[in-house]
Amino acid sequence: MAYRIDYGPQGIEHRGSGKGILRIQIMTAAFLLLFILAVRHQWPDGAKKMRECLLPGGEVHEAAFTEFVAEISGGEPVGQALTVFCRKIIENAKVD
């Protein structure tokens, strides 16, 4: 004689609904910020090298990035500020 017990619908349990991913992103951003501050404070030559790697275009790119940060600090939406930043980089690109 066979029997069957049904306890209800079998569904996928959602744990935290993305809280783990957000936590990892926050921890990564915090670590990156601490790393950059430590390099800047302890190793000035390393800070110069990081700046050259992140902003390889020199003064033009550095000025565009400074304006990008100022726009975000001023309340502009990140997407709009990023669009302006990218357009300035493209305008000043040296294509052979």
PDB file of N, CA and C in Angstrom:
ATOM      1  N   MET A   1       0.843  -1.157   0.000  1.00  0.00           N
ATOM      2  CA  MET A   1       0.000   0.000   0.000  1.00  0.00           C
ATOM      3  C   MET A   1       0.904   1.241   0.000  1.00  0.00           C
ATOM      4  N   ALA A   2       0.724   2.159  -0.980  1.00  0.00           N
ATOM      5  CA  ALA A   2       1.527   3.361  -1.116  1.00  0.00           C
ATOM      6  C   ALA A   2       0.766   4.567  -0.598  1.00  0.00           C
ATOM      7  N   TYR A   3       1.496   5.531  -0.109  1.00  0.00           N
ATOM      8  CA  TYR A   3       0.856   6.755   0.341  1.00  0.00           C
ATOM      9  C   TYR A   3       1.770   7.929   0.019  1.00  0.00           C
ATOM     10  N   ARG A   4       1.221   9.130   0.077  1.00  0.00           N
ATOM     11  CA  ARG A   4       1.965  10.341  -0.287  1.00  0.00           C
ATOM     12  C   ARG A   4       1.549  11.461   0.667  1.00  0.00           C
ATOM     13  N   ILE A   5       2.534  12.241   1.132  1.00  0.00           N
ATOM     14  CA  ILE A   5       2.262  13.363   2.020  1.00  0.00           C
ATOM     15  C   ILE A   5       2.676  14.644   1.302  1.00  0.00           C
ATOM     16  N   ASP A   6       1.788  15.596   1.168  1.00  0.00           N
ATOM     17  CA  ASP A   6       2.071  16.903   0.581  1.00  0.00           C
ATOM     18  C   ASP A   6       2.032  17.947   1.685  1.00  0.00           C
ATOM     19  N   TYR A   7       3.127  18.703   1.803  1.00  0.00           N
ATOM     20  CA  TYR A   7       3.208  19.729   2.845  1.00  0.00           C
ATOM     21  C   TYR A   7       2.933  21.136   2.324  1.00  0.00           C
ATOM     22  N   GLY A   8       2.676  21.289   1.085  1.00  0.00           N
ATOM     23  CA  GLY A   8       2.434  22.606   0.516  1.00  0.00           C
ATOM     24  C   GLY A   8       3.334  22.837  -0.686  1.00  0.00           C
ATOM     25  N   PRO A   9       3.222  24.011  -1.285  1.00  0.00           N
ATOM     26  CA  PRO A   9       4.024  24.280  -2.485  1.00  0.00           C
ATOM     27  C   PRO A   9       5.513  24.333  -2.152  1.00  0.00           C
ATOM     28  N   GLN A  10       6.288  23.719  -3.000  1.00  0.00           N
ATOM     29  CA  GLN A  10       7.743  23.724  -2.859  1.00  0.00           C
ATOM     30  C   GLN A  10       8.286  24.908  -3.648  1.00  0.00           C
ATOM     31  N   GLY A  11       8.719  25.922  -2.990  1.00  0.00           N
ATOM     32  CA  GLY A  11       9.247  27.109  -3.652  1.00  0.00           C
ATOM     33  C   GLY A  11      10.683  27.359  -3.255  1.00  0.00           C
ATOM     34  N   ILE A  12      11.293  28.248  -3.961  1.00  0.00           N
ATOM     35  CA  ILE A  12      12.666  28.640  -3.659  1.00  0.00           C
ATOM     36  C   ILE A  12      12.634  29.663  -2.537  1.00  0.00           C
ATOM     37  N   GLU A  13      13.429  29.421  -1.533  1.00  0.00           N
ATOM     38  CA  GLU A  13      13.504  30.367  -0.419  1.00  0.00           C
ATOM     39  C   GLU A  13      14.419  31.519  -0.805  1.00  0.00           C
ATOM     40  N   HIS A  14      13.966  32.707  -0.529  1.00  0.00           N
ATOM     41  CA  HIS A  14      14.778  33.896  -0.806  1.00  0.00           C
ATOM     42  C   HIS A  14      15.373  34.372   0.507  1.00  0.00           C
ATOM     43  N   ARG A  15      16.664  34.361   0.566  1.00  0.00           N
ATOM     44  CA  ARG A  15      17.346  34.819   1.783  1.00  0.00           C
ATOM     45  C   ARG A  15      17.888  36.221   1.572  1.00  0.00           C
ATOM     46  N   GLY A  16      17.367  37.158   2.272  1.00  0.00           N
ATOM     47  CA  GLY A  16      17.920  38.500   2.287  1.00  0.00           C
ATOM     48  C   GLY A  16      17.683  39.305   1.023  1.00  0.00           C
ATOM     49  N   SER A  17      17.287  38.682  -0.041  1.00  0.00           N
ATOM     50  CA  SER A  17      16.994  39.318  -1.329  1.00  0.00           C
ATOM     51  C   SER A  17      18.049  40.350  -1.738  1.00  0.00           C
ATOM     52  N   GLY A  18      19.297  39.924  -1.822  1.00  0.00           N
ATOM     53  CA  GLY A  18      20.359  40.783  -2.318  1.00  0.00           C
ATOM     54  C   GLY A  18      21.149  41.514  -1.259  1.00  0.00           C
ATOM     55  N   LYS A  19      20.855  41.303  -0.007  1.00  0.00           N
ATOM     56  CA  LYS A  19      21.599  42.004   1.043  1.00  0.00           C
ATOM     57  C   LYS A  19      23.058  41.582   1.071  1.00  0.00           C
ATOM     58  N   GLY A  20      23.328  40.314   0.736  1.00  0.00           N
ATOM     59  CA  GLY A  20      24.705  39.826   0.730  1.00  0.00           C
ATOM     60  C   GLY A  20      25.537  40.498  -0.339  1.00  0.00           C
ATOM     61  N   ILE A  21      24.944  40.692  -1.519  1.00  0.00           N
ATOM     62  CA  ILE A  21      25.662  41.340  -2.617  1.00  0.00           C
ATOM     63  C   ILE A  21      25.947  42.790  -2.269  1.00  0.00           C
ATOM     64  N   LEU A  22      24.972  43.479  -1.703  1.00  0.00           N
ATOM     65  CA  LEU A  22      25.173  44.876  -1.308  1.00  0.00           C
ATOM     66  C   LEU A  22      26.267  44.977  -0.255  1.00  0.00           C
ATOM     67  N   ARG A  23      26.282  44.052   0.686  1.00  0.00           N
ATOM     68  CA  ARG A  23      27.302  44.072   1.733  1.00  0.00           C
ATOM     69  C   ARG A  23      28.693  43.875   1.136  1.00  0.00           C
ATOM     70  N   ILE A  24      28.809  42.971   0.172  1.00  0.00           N
ATOM     71  CA  ILE A  24      30.109  42.741  -0.476  1.00  0.00           C
ATOM     72  C   ILE A  24      30.547  43.988  -1.228  1.00  0.00           C
ATOM     73  N   GLN A  25      29.617  44.651  -1.925  1.00  0.00           N
ATOM     74  CA  GLN A  25      29.965  45.871  -2.655  1.00  0.00           C
ATOM     75  C   GLN A  25      30.422  46.980  -1.709  1.00  0.00           C
ATOM     76  N   ILE A  26      29.750  47.123  -0.592  1.00  0.00           N
ATOM     77  CA  ILE A  26      30.132  48.152   0.390  1.00  0.00           C
ATOM     78  C   ILE A  26      31.498  47.833   0.980  1.00  0.00           C
ATOM     79  N   MET A  27      31.735  46.571   1.309  1.00  0.00           N
ATOM     80  CA  MET A  27      33.029  46.191   1.879  1.00  0.00           C
ATOM     81  C   MET A  27      34.154  46.378   0.860  1.00  0.00           C
ATOM     82  N   THR A  28      33.893  46.085  -0.410  1.00  0.00           N
ATOM     83  CA  THR A  28      34.897  46.281  -1.461  1.00  0.00           C
ATOM     84  C   THR A  28      35.217  47.760  -1.620  1.00  0.00           C
ATOM     85  N   ALA A  29      34.192  48.600  -1.650  1.00  0.00           N
ATOM     86  CA  ALA A  29      34.411  50.042  -1.783  1.00  0.00           C
ATOM     87  C   ALA A  29      35.180  50.591  -0.586  1.00  0.00           C
ATOM     88  N   ALA A  30      34.848  50.128   0.620  1.00  0.00           N
ATOM     89  CA  ALA A  30      35.555  50.582   1.818  1.00  0.00           C
ATOM     90  C   ALA A  30      37.017  50.153   1.788  1.00  0.00           C
ATOM     91  N   PHE A  31      37.270  48.901   1.372  1.00  0.00           N
ATOM     92  CA  PHE A  31      38.649  48.437   1.287  1.00  0.00           C
ATOM     93  C   PHE A  31      39.434  49.243   0.258  1.00  0.00           C
ATOM     94  N   LEU A  32      38.831  49.500  -0.903  1.00  0.00           N
ATOM     95  CA  LEU A  32      39.513  50.268  -1.942  1.00  0.00           C
ATOM     96  C   LEU A  32      39.830  51.681  -1.452  1.00  0.00           C
ATOM     97  N   LEU A  33      38.886  52.297  -0.768  1.00  0.00           N
ATOM     98  CA  LEU A  33      39.116  53.641  -0.229  1.00  0.00           C
ATOM     99  C   LEU A  33      40.244  53.640   0.796  1.00  0.00           C
ATOM    100  N   LEU A  34      40.240  52.664   1.707  1.00  0.00           N
ATOM    101  CA  LEU A  34      41.314  52.568   2.704  1.00  0.00           C
ATOM    102  C   LEU A  34      42.668  52.313   2.045  1.00  0.00           C
ATOM    103  N   PHE A  35      42.676  51.467   1.010  1.00  0.00           N
ATOM    104  CA  PHE A  35      43.919  51.182   0.299  1.00  0.00           C
ATOM    105  C   PHE A  35      44.471  52.446  -0.359  1.00  0.00           C
ATOM    106  N   ILE A  36      43.598  53.179  -1.036  1.00  0.00           N
ATOM    107  CA  ILE A  36      44.042  54.408  -1.711  1.00  0.00           C
ATOM    108  C   ILE A  36      44.551  55.432  -0.702  1.00  0.00           C
ATOM    109  N   LEU A  37      43.841  55.588   0.420  1.00  0.00           N
ATOM    110  CA  LEU A  37      44.293  56.536   1.446  1.00  0.00           C
ATOM    111  C   LEU A  37      45.621  56.111   2.060  1.00  0.00           C
ATOM    112  N   ALA A  38      45.802  54.804   2.287  1.00  0.00           N
ATOM    113  CA  ALA A  38      47.061  54.314   2.848  1.00  0.00           C
ATOM    114  C   ALA A  38      48.215  54.544   1.886  1.00  0.00           C
ATOM    115  N   VAL A  39      48.002  54.272   0.606  1.00  0.00           N
ATOM    116  CA  VAL A  39      49.065  54.493  -0.384  1.00  0.00           C
ATOM    117  C   VAL A  39      49.390  55.970  -0.476  1.00  0.00           C
ATOM    118  N   ARG A  40      48.365  56.800  -0.491  1.00  0.00           N
ATOM    119  CA  ARG A  40      48.596  58.241  -0.590  1.00  0.00           C
ATOM    120  C   ARG A  40      49.378  58.769   0.612  1.00  0.00           C
ATOM    121  N   HIS A  41      49.068  58.239   1.797  1.00  0.00           N
ATOM    122  CA  HIS A  41      49.711  58.729   3.016  1.00  0.00           C
ATOM    123  C   HIS A  41      51.116  58.149   3.201  1.00  0.00           C
ATOM    124  N   GLN A  42      51.297  56.877   2.907  1.00  0.00           N
ATOM    125  CA  GLN A  42      52.562  56.203   3.198  1.00  0.00           C
ATOM    126  C   GLN A  42      53.541  56.157   2.035  1.00  0.00           C
ATOM    127  N   TRP A  43      53.057  56.281   0.805  1.00  0.00           N
ATOM    128  CA  TRP A  43      53.925  56.063  -0.349  1.00  0.00           C
ATOM    129  C   TRP A  43      53.589  57.065  -1.455  1.00  0.00           C
ATOM    130  N   PRO A  44      54.117  58.281  -1.381  1.00  0.00           N
ATOM    131  CA  PRO A  44      53.788  59.324  -2.363  1.00  0.00           C
ATOM    132  C   PRO A  44      54.120  58.938  -3.802  1.00  0.00           C
ATOM    133  N   ASP A  45      55.226  58.209  -4.011  1.00  0.00           N
ATOM    134  CA  ASP A  45      55.556  57.780  -5.374  1.00  0.00           C
ATOM    135  C   ASP A  45      54.529  56.783  -5.894  1.00  0.00           C
ATOM    136  N   GLY A  46      54.040  55.932  -5.015  1.00  0.00           N
ATOM    137  CA  GLY A  46      52.995  54.984  -5.397  1.00  0.00           C
ATOM    138  C   GLY A  46      51.695  55.693  -5.743  1.00  0.00           C
ATOM    139  N   ALA A  47      51.392  56.760  -5.007  1.00  0.00           N
ATOM    140  CA  ALA A  47      50.197  57.545  -5.300  1.00  0.00           C
ATOM    141  C   ALA A  47      50.308  58.186  -6.676  1.00  0.00           C
ATOM    142  N   LYS A  48      51.497  58.639  -7.010  1.00  0.00           N
ATOM    143  CA  LYS A  48      51.721  59.231  -8.337  1.00  0.00           C
ATOM    144  C   LYS A  48      51.531  58.176  -9.425  1.00  0.00           C
ATOM    145  N   LYS A  49      52.051  56.971  -9.188  1.00  0.00           N
ATOM    146  CA  LYS A  49      51.899  55.881 -10.164  1.00  0.00           C
ATOM    147  C   LYS A  49      50.432  55.491 -10.317  1.00  0.00           C
ATOM    148  N   MET A  50      49.694  55.419  -9.199  1.00  0.00           N
ATOM    149  CA  MET A  50      48.265  55.081  -9.282  1.00  0.00           C
ATOM    150  C   MET A  50      47.513  56.142 -10.076  1.00  0.00           C
ATOM    151  N   ARG A  51      47.839  57.397  -9.857  1.00  0.00           N
ATOM    152  CA  ARG A  51      47.188  58.478 -10.584  1.00  0.00           C
ATOM    153  C   ARG A  51      47.473  58.362 -12.074  1.00  0.00           C
ATOM    154  N   GLU A  52      48.706  58.018 -12.430  1.00  0.00           N
ATOM    155  CA  GLU A  52      49.067  57.860 -13.841  1.00  0.00           C
ATOM    156  C   GLU A  52      48.316  56.684 -14.473  1.00  0.00           C
ATOM    157  N   CYS A  53      48.132  55.614 -13.716  1.00  0.00           N
ATOM    158  CA  CYS A  53      47.417  54.439 -14.246  1.00  0.00           C
ATOM    159  C   CYS A  53      45.920  54.706 -14.388  1.00  0.00           C
ATOM    160  N   LEU A  54      45.341  55.386 -13.412  1.00  0.00           N
ATOM    161  CA  LEU A  54      43.903  55.634 -13.444  1.00  0.00           C
ATOM    162  C   LEU A  54      43.524  56.782 -14.372  1.00  0.00           C
ATOM    163  N   LEU A  55      44.398  57.759 -14.513  1.00  0.00           N
ATOM    164  CA  LEU A  55      44.153  58.903 -15.390  1.00  0.00           C
ATOM    165  C   LEU A  55      45.340  59.062 -16.342  1.00  0.00           C
ATOM    166  N   PRO A  56      45.442  58.208 -17.367  1.00  0.00           N
ATOM    167  CA  PRO A  56      46.626  58.210 -18.220  1.00  0.00           C
ATOM    168  C   PRO A  56      46.746  59.412 -19.148  1.00  0.00           C
ATOM    169  N   GLY A  57      45.709  60.220 -19.290  1.00  0.00           N
ATOM    170  CA  GLY A  57      45.729  61.323 -20.242  1.00  0.00           C
ATOM    171  C   GLY A  57      46.402  62.577 -19.744  1.00  0.00           C
ATOM    172  N   GLY A  58      46.839  62.589 -18.517  1.00  0.00           N
ATOM    173  CA  GLY A  58      47.521  63.763 -17.981  1.00  0.00           C
ATOM    174  C   GLY A  58      46.555  64.795 -17.438  1.00  0.00           C
ATOM    175  N   GLU A  59      46.911  66.061 -17.659  1.00  0.00           N
ATOM    176  CA  GLU A  59      46.178  67.174 -17.061  1.00  0.00           C
ATOM    177  C   GLU A  59      44.748  67.291 -17.584  1.00  0.00           C
ATOM    178  N   VAL A  60      44.543  66.983 -18.860  1.00  0.00           N
ATOM    179  CA  VAL A  60      43.206  67.109 -19.442  1.00  0.00           C
ATOM    180  C   VAL A  60      42.245  66.136 -18.770  1.00  0.00           C
ATOM    181  N   HIS A  61      42.678  64.903 -18.617  1.00  0.00           N
ATOM    182  CA  HIS A  61      41.823  63.904 -17.980  1.00  0.00           C
ATOM    183  C   HIS A  61      41.649  64.184 -16.492  1.00  0.00           C
ATOM    184  N   GLU A  62      42.694  64.674 -15.872  1.00  0.00           N
ATOM    185  CA  GLU A  62      42.594  64.999 -14.446  1.00  0.00           C
ATOM    186  C   GLU A  62      41.607  66.140 -14.221  1.00  0.00           C
ATOM    187  N   ALA A  63      41.627  67.139 -15.106  1.00  0.00           N
ATOM    188  CA  ALA A  63      40.678  68.249 -14.998  1.00  0.00           C
ATOM    189  C   ALA A  63      39.247  67.761 -15.237  1.00  0.00           C
ATOM    190  N   ALA A  64      39.073  66.868 -16.205  1.00  0.00           N
ATOM    191  CA  ALA A  64      37.732  66.320 -16.480  1.00  0.00           C
ATOM    192  C   ALA A  64      37.242  65.507 -15.283  1.00  0.00           C
ATOM    193  N   PHE A  65      38.126  64.734 -14.667  1.00  0.00           N
ATOM    194  CA  PHE A  65      37.736  63.939 -13.505  1.00  0.00           C
ATOM    195  C   PHE A  65      37.400  64.836 -12.314  1.00  0.00           C
ATOM    196  N   THR A  66      38.172  65.893 -12.119  1.00  0.00           N
ATOM    197  CA  THR A  66      37.902  66.839 -11.034  1.00  0.00           C
ATOM    198  C   THR A  66      36.535  67.483 -11.219  1.00  0.00           C
ATOM    199  N   GLU A  67      36.213  67.840 -12.457  1.00  0.00           N
ATOM    200  CA  GLU A  67      34.905  68.421 -12.738  1.00  0.00           C
ATOM    201  C   GLU A  67      33.790  67.386 -12.524  1.00  0.00           C
ATOM    202  N   PHE A  68      34.057  66.124 -12.880  1.00  0.00           N
ATOM    203  CA  PHE A  68      33.102  65.036 -12.668  1.00  0.00           C
ATOM    204  C   PHE A  68      32.761  64.909 -11.183  1.00  0.00           C
ATOM    205  N   VAL A  69      33.792  64.917 -10.340  1.00  0.00           N
ATOM    206  CA  VAL A  69      33.575  64.807  -8.896  1.00  0.00           C
ATOM    207  C   VAL A  69      32.831  66.029  -8.371  1.00  0.00           C
ATOM    208  N   ALA A  70      33.168  67.210  -8.888  1.00  0.00           N
ATOM    209  CA  ALA A  70      32.494  68.434  -8.443  1.00  0.00           C
ATOM    210  C   ALA A  70      31.014  68.417  -8.828  1.00  0.00           C
ATOM    211  N   GLU A  71      30.702  67.897 -10.015  1.00  0.00           N
ATOM    212  CA  GLU A  71      29.302  67.827 -10.436  1.00  0.00           C
ATOM    213  C   GLU A  71      28.508  66.878  -9.546  1.00  0.00           C
ATOM    214  N   ILE A  72      29.105  65.739  -9.224  1.00  0.00           N
ATOM    215  CA  ILE A  72      28.410  64.790  -8.348  1.00  0.00           C
ATOM    216  C   ILE A  72      28.221  65.402  -6.963  1.00  0.00           C
ATOM    217  N   SER A  73      29.251  66.071  -6.465  1.00  0.00           N
ATOM    218  CA  SER A  73      29.148  66.719  -5.153  1.00  0.00           C
ATOM    219  C   SER A  73      28.112  67.833  -5.161  1.00  0.00           C
ATOM    220  N   GLY A  74      27.920  68.447  -6.320  1.00  0.00           N
ATOM    221  CA  GLY A  74      26.943  69.528  -6.452  1.00  0.00           C
ATOM    222  C   GLY A  74      25.510  69.051  -6.592  1.00  0.00           C
ATOM    223  N   GLY A  75      25.315  67.741  -6.697  1.00  0.00           N
ATOM    224  CA  GLY A  75      23.953  67.214  -6.753  1.00  0.00           C
ATOM    225  C   GLY A  75      23.507  66.727  -8.116  1.00  0.00           C
ATOM    226  N   GLU A  76      24.398  66.758  -9.104  1.00  0.00           N
ATOM    227  CA  GLU A  76      24.038  66.242 -10.427  1.00  0.00           C
ATOM    228  C   GLU A  76      23.877  64.729 -10.365  1.00  0.00           C
ATOM    229  N   PRO A  77      22.980  64.178 -11.166  1.00  0.00           N
ATOM    230  CA  PRO A  77      22.866  62.716 -11.225  1.00  0.00           C
ATOM    231  C   PRO A  77      24.155  62.094 -11.763  1.00  0.00           C
ATOM    232  N   VAL A  78      24.520  60.934 -11.240  1.00  0.00           N
ATOM    233  CA  VAL A  78      25.775  60.291 -11.611  1.00  0.00           C
ATOM    234  C   VAL A  78      25.806  59.982 -13.107  1.00  0.00           C
ATOM    235  N   GLY A  79      24.705  59.515 -13.655  1.00  0.00           N
ATOM    236  CA  GLY A  79      24.652  59.187 -15.079  1.00  0.00           C
ATOM    237  C   GLY A  79      24.926  60.386 -15.964  1.00  0.00           C
ATOM    238  N   GLN A  80      24.328  61.518 -15.624  1.00  0.00           N
ATOM    239  CA  GLN A  80      24.525  62.738 -16.402  1.00  0.00           C
ATOM    240  C   GLN A  80      25.963  63.237 -16.263  1.00  0.00           C
ATOM    241  N   ALA A  81      26.508  63.205 -15.057  1.00  0.00           N
ATOM    242  CA  ALA A  81      27.888  63.645 -14.844  1.00  0.00           C
ATOM    243  C   ALA A  81      28.864  62.737 -15.576  1.00  0.00           C
ATOM    244  N   LEU A  82      28.586  61.429 -15.581  1.00  0.00           N
ATOM    245  CA  LEU A  82      29.450  60.479 -16.285  1.00  0.00           C
ATOM    246  C   LEU A  82      29.404  60.709 -17.791  1.00  0.00           C
ATOM    247  N   THR A  83      28.230  61.036 -18.316  1.00  0.00           N
ATOM    248  CA  THR A  83      28.106  61.321 -19.746  1.00  0.00           C
ATOM    249  C   THR A  83      28.949  62.526 -20.131  1.00  0.00           C
ATOM    250  N   VAL A  84      28.883  63.574 -19.341  1.00  0.00           N
ATOM    251  CA  VAL A  84      29.680  64.775 -19.608  1.00  0.00           C
ATOM    252  C   VAL A  84      31.168  64.442 -19.518  1.00  0.00           C
ATOM    253  N   PHE A  85      31.556  63.663 -18.519  1.00  0.00           N
ATOM    254  CA  PHE A  85      32.960  63.271 -18.351  1.00  0.00           C
ATOM    255  C   PHE A  85      33.458  62.504 -19.578  1.00  0.00           C
ATOM    256  N   CYS A  86      32.687  61.533 -20.018  1.00  0.00           N
ATOM    257  CA  CYS A  86      33.096  60.721 -21.173  1.00  0.00           C
ATOM    258  C   CYS A  86      33.191  61.557 -22.442  1.00  0.00           C
ATOM    259  N   ARG A  87      32.261  62.483 -22.626  1.00  0.00           N
ATOM    260  CA  ARG A  87      32.306  63.346 -23.819  1.00  0.00           C
ATOM    261  C   ARG A  87      33.556  64.221 -23.819  1.00  0.00           C
ATOM    262  N   LYS A  88      33.945  64.724 -22.647  1.00  0.00           N
ATOM    263  CA  LYS A  88      35.169  65.536 -22.576  1.00  0.00           C
ATOM    264  C   LYS A  88      36.404  64.710 -22.887  1.00  0.00           C
ATOM    265  N   ILE A  89      36.429  63.479 -22.430  1.00  0.00           N
ATOM    266  CA  ILE A  89      37.563  62.597 -22.706  1.00  0.00           C
ATOM    267  C   ILE A  89      37.642  62.320 -24.199  1.00  0.00           C
ATOM    268  N   ILE A  90      36.501  62.045 -24.812  1.00  0.00           N
ATOM    269  CA  ILE A  90      36.466  61.751 -26.253  1.00  0.00           C
ATOM    270  C   ILE A  90      36.853  62.972 -27.075  1.00  0.00           C
ATOM    271  N   GLU A  91      36.389  64.151 -26.660  1.00  0.00           N
ATOM    272  CA  GLU A  91      36.727  65.394 -27.383  1.00  0.00           C
ATOM    273  C   GLU A  91      38.230  65.645 -27.387  1.00  0.00           C
ATOM    274  N   ASN A  92      38.883  65.317 -26.277  1.00  0.00           N
ATOM    275  CA  ASN A  92      40.320  65.601 -26.148  1.00  0.00           C
ATOM    276  C   ASN A  92      41.197  64.412 -26.514  1.00  0.00           C
ATOM    277  N   ALA A  93      40.589  63.374 -27.066  1.00  0.00           N
ATOM    278  CA  ALA A  93      41.374  62.192 -27.433  1.00  0.00           C
ATOM    279  C   ALA A  93      42.252  62.497 -28.636  1.00  0.00           C
ATOM    280  N   LYS A  94      43.446  61.958 -28.602  1.00  0.00           N
ATOM    281  CA  LYS A  94      44.386  62.127 -29.712  1.00  0.00           C
ATOM    282  C   LYS A  94      44.397  60.815 -30.499  1.00  0.00           C
ATOM    283  N   VAL A  95      43.697  60.833 -31.621  1.00  0.00           N
ATOM    284  CA  VAL A  95      43.607  59.638 -32.457  1.00  0.00           C
ATOM    285  C   VAL A  95      44.512  59.832 -33.660  1.00  0.00           C
ATOM    286  N   ASP A  96      45.378  58.869 -33.892  1.00  0.00           N
ATOM    287  CA  ASP A  96      46.302  58.973 -35.032  1.00  0.00           C
ATOM    288  C   ASP A  96      45.664  58.435 -36.290  1.00  0.00           C
TER     289      ASP A  96
END
